[in-house]
Structure formats: structure tokens, C-alpha cells
């Protein structure tokens, strides 16, 4: 699969490592430009390339990961991302992102705001509940499902959810589907019983259901 990754921080770089190890090709972009990514793409090898934001989006077919701070989501180019499966890995962090009253008052979720900004994209919330060290260390490709760590997937497009779920299973995780962006996205947020806790699939399903 050809996958675009917007963001080269802890989550973006970790995803690039997992994806290239699994045999996928990635194009990584950040706000500083391709020149700042030389070290990362050299480490990753021939399956990775540094790109501009526009080129990384065009490269991702059909999937683009968004691994930038939530507070800059309005800089995401809606036109370029139209028709793409966009995986939102972000979390709202007021100290970093600034205050969003609608999130503070729980009137909506961060993923719903991103979905509204990208109306022609197929947004899926995933890879936001574990820090990058867990993601890198706990991937178990080929292991039985009961031995894998859970990752959660929420979205409003069943086909897009399935594409993301299949990819995460291939990387070595046990996917737990949590429903829509409204319901599942909210229950994957910081402070919930599943956030930043490495859980097996059964325990994760139990905690999500309570």
C-alpha cells in the first residue's frame, strides 16, 4: 500500500517505521519541509521518501495518516484530501493546542471538528490511544489475537473503517471497533478507561463497553 503520513513527530515517525517494516511504501511530510526528514528516511530505507504535504497526500492511495498537533487541523488542505481515507491520530491537548470551548464543554469531539473541516474525506479515528513507545514495542504481527495489544477504530464509513482496521491488524494489533465518530471517537479520548493503557482485545472490549 502507498501511504501518506502528515507529521514526523513521535507518532508519525513510529507509524513510518511500522509500515515500512510491514512492506508498505510511505511518503512523510512535515511543516519544516522534506530537507528536515533526511535522517528519518535514511533510517527507514527504500520504502520511505520525504515529501511536501501536497506530495505526501497525493502519494497516499487511498490512505493518509494525520499525525500533527490537533490545534493546527485547520491547516490541513481539504481539497487535496478529498476522497482519501484520512486517519486522525490526534488528541486535543489544551496546553499545546489552545482552548476550544466546544471541546471543553463536550459539545463535540476533536475528530468531528476535523471531519467537518474535511467534508469530502473519509475520516477514521485510530492510533490515538497509545503513546509511540507502546506502538513500537507492542506490535505483534503474526501473533494470535489474544496475545496482541488493542487499538481502537471509530468512524462513519464502514469501508474506510475496514481498510484501517485491516492495516492495523497487519501491523500486529487487535482492532476493537468503537462505532461512530460521535460515540466511539468520544470514548477514545484522553481520560477515558482505554486511553494510554496497553490492553488485550478482551479487556479493551470490556472497558470500552462499560
PDB file of N, CA and C in Angstrom, residues 6 8 12 18 24 35 55 64 69-70 72 95 102 107 112 145 148 166 185:
ATOM      1  N   UNK A   6       1.301  12.691   7.404  1.00  0.00           N
ATOM      2  CA  UNK A   6       1.479  14.112   7.668  1.00  0.00           C
ATOM      3  C   UNK A   6       1.897  14.269   9.115  1.00  0.00           C
ATOM      4  N   UNK A   8       5.948  14.192  11.394  1.00  0.00           N
ATOM      5  CA  UNK A   8       7.116  13.323  11.572  1.00  0.00           C
ATOM      6  C   UNK A   8       7.570  13.293  13.020  1.00  0.00           C
ATOM      7  N   UNK A  12       4.035  10.021  14.064  1.00  0.00           N
ATOM      8  CA  UNK A  12       4.274   9.920  12.631  1.00  0.00           C
ATOM      9  C   UNK A  12       5.482   9.067  12.296  1.00  0.00           C
ATOM     10  N   UNK A  18       6.740   1.250  11.499  1.00  0.00           N
ATOM     11  CA  UNK A  18       5.900   0.048  11.480  1.00  0.00           C
ATOM     12  C   UNK A  18       5.450  -0.291  10.067  1.00  0.00           C
ATOM     13  N   UNK A  24       5.081  -1.753   3.383  1.00  0.00           N
ATOM     14  CA  UNK A  24       4.373  -0.674   2.708  1.00  0.00           C
ATOM     15  C   UNK A  24       5.333   0.453   2.336  1.00  0.00           C
ATOM     16  N   UNK A  35      13.621  18.565   3.437  1.00  0.00           N
ATOM     17  CA  UNK A  35      15.014  18.562   3.849  1.00  0.00           C
ATOM     18  C   UNK A  35      15.228  18.169   5.293  1.00  0.00           C
ATOM     19  N   UNK A  55       2.534  16.497  -1.797  1.00  0.00           N
ATOM     20  CA  UNK A  55       3.015  15.275  -2.432  1.00  0.00           C
ATOM     21  C   UNK A  55       2.720  14.041  -1.580  1.00  0.00           C
ATOM     22  N   UNK A  64      -4.155   8.274   4.128  1.00  0.00           N
ATOM     23  CA  UNK A  64      -3.237   9.279   4.666  1.00  0.00           C
ATOM     24  C   UNK A  64      -3.430   9.342   6.182  1.00  0.00           C
ATOM     25  N   UNK A  69      -0.182  18.095  15.559  1.00  0.00           N
ATOM     26  CA  UNK A  69      -0.928  18.562  16.725  1.00  0.00           C
ATOM     27  C   UNK A  69      -2.356  18.954  16.337  1.00  0.00           C
ATOM     28  N   UNK A  70      -3.321  18.570  17.146  1.00  0.00           N
ATOM     29  CA  UNK A  70      -4.714  18.855  16.819  1.00  0.00           C
ATOM     30  C   UNK A  70      -4.949  20.332  16.529  1.00  0.00           C
ATOM     31  N   UNK A  72      -3.589  22.516  14.919  1.00  0.00           N
ATOM     32  CA  UNK A  72      -3.329  23.040  13.572  1.00  0.00           C
ATOM     33  C   UNK A  72      -4.196  22.353  12.519  1.00  0.00           C
ATOM     34  N   UNK A  95      -3.151  22.696  26.657  1.00  0.00           N
ATOM     35  CA  UNK A  95      -1.907  23.413  26.902  1.00  0.00           C
ATOM     36  C   UNK A  95      -1.058  23.597  25.670  1.00  0.00           C
ATOM     37  N   UNK A 102     -15.909  24.473  22.489  1.00  0.00           N
ATOM     38  CA  UNK A 102     -16.836  23.398  22.163  1.00  0.00           C
ATOM     39  C   UNK A 102     -16.327  22.042  22.636  1.00  0.00           C
ATOM     40  N   UNK A 107     -19.362  19.562  23.695  1.00  0.00           N
ATOM     41  CA  UNK A 107     -20.428  19.701  22.705  1.00  0.00           C
ATOM     42  C   UNK A 107     -20.111  18.935  21.431  1.00  0.00           C
ATOM     43  N   UNK A 112     -14.739  15.081  15.219  1.00  0.00           N
ATOM     44  CA  UNK A 112     -15.864  15.681  14.500  1.00  0.00           C
ATOM     45  C   UNK A 112     -15.485  17.039  13.926  1.00  0.00           C
ATOM     46  N   UNK A 145      -4.590 -13.355  18.102  1.00  0.00           N
ATOM     47  CA  UNK A 145      -5.283 -12.126  18.503  1.00  0.00           C
ATOM     48  C   UNK A 145      -5.247 -11.911  20.013  1.00  0.00           C
ATOM     49  N   UNK A 148      -2.273 -10.007  21.314  1.00  0.00           N
ATOM     50  CA  UNK A 148      -1.997  -8.685  20.757  1.00  0.00           C
ATOM     51  C   UNK A 148      -2.562  -7.570  21.626  1.00  0.00           C
ATOM     52  N   UNK A 166      -7.970  -3.376   8.886  1.00  0.00           N
ATOM     53  CA  UNK A 166      -7.152  -4.413   8.274  1.00  0.00           C
ATOM     54  C   UNK A 166      -5.669  -4.083   8.313  1.00  0.00           C
ATOM     55  N   UNK A 185     -15.433   7.962  18.891  1.00  0.00           N
ATOM     56  CA  UNK A 185     -14.397   8.978  18.999  1.00  0.00           C
ATOM     57  C   UNK A 185     -14.322   9.582  20.387  1.00  0.00           C
TER      58      UNK A 185
END
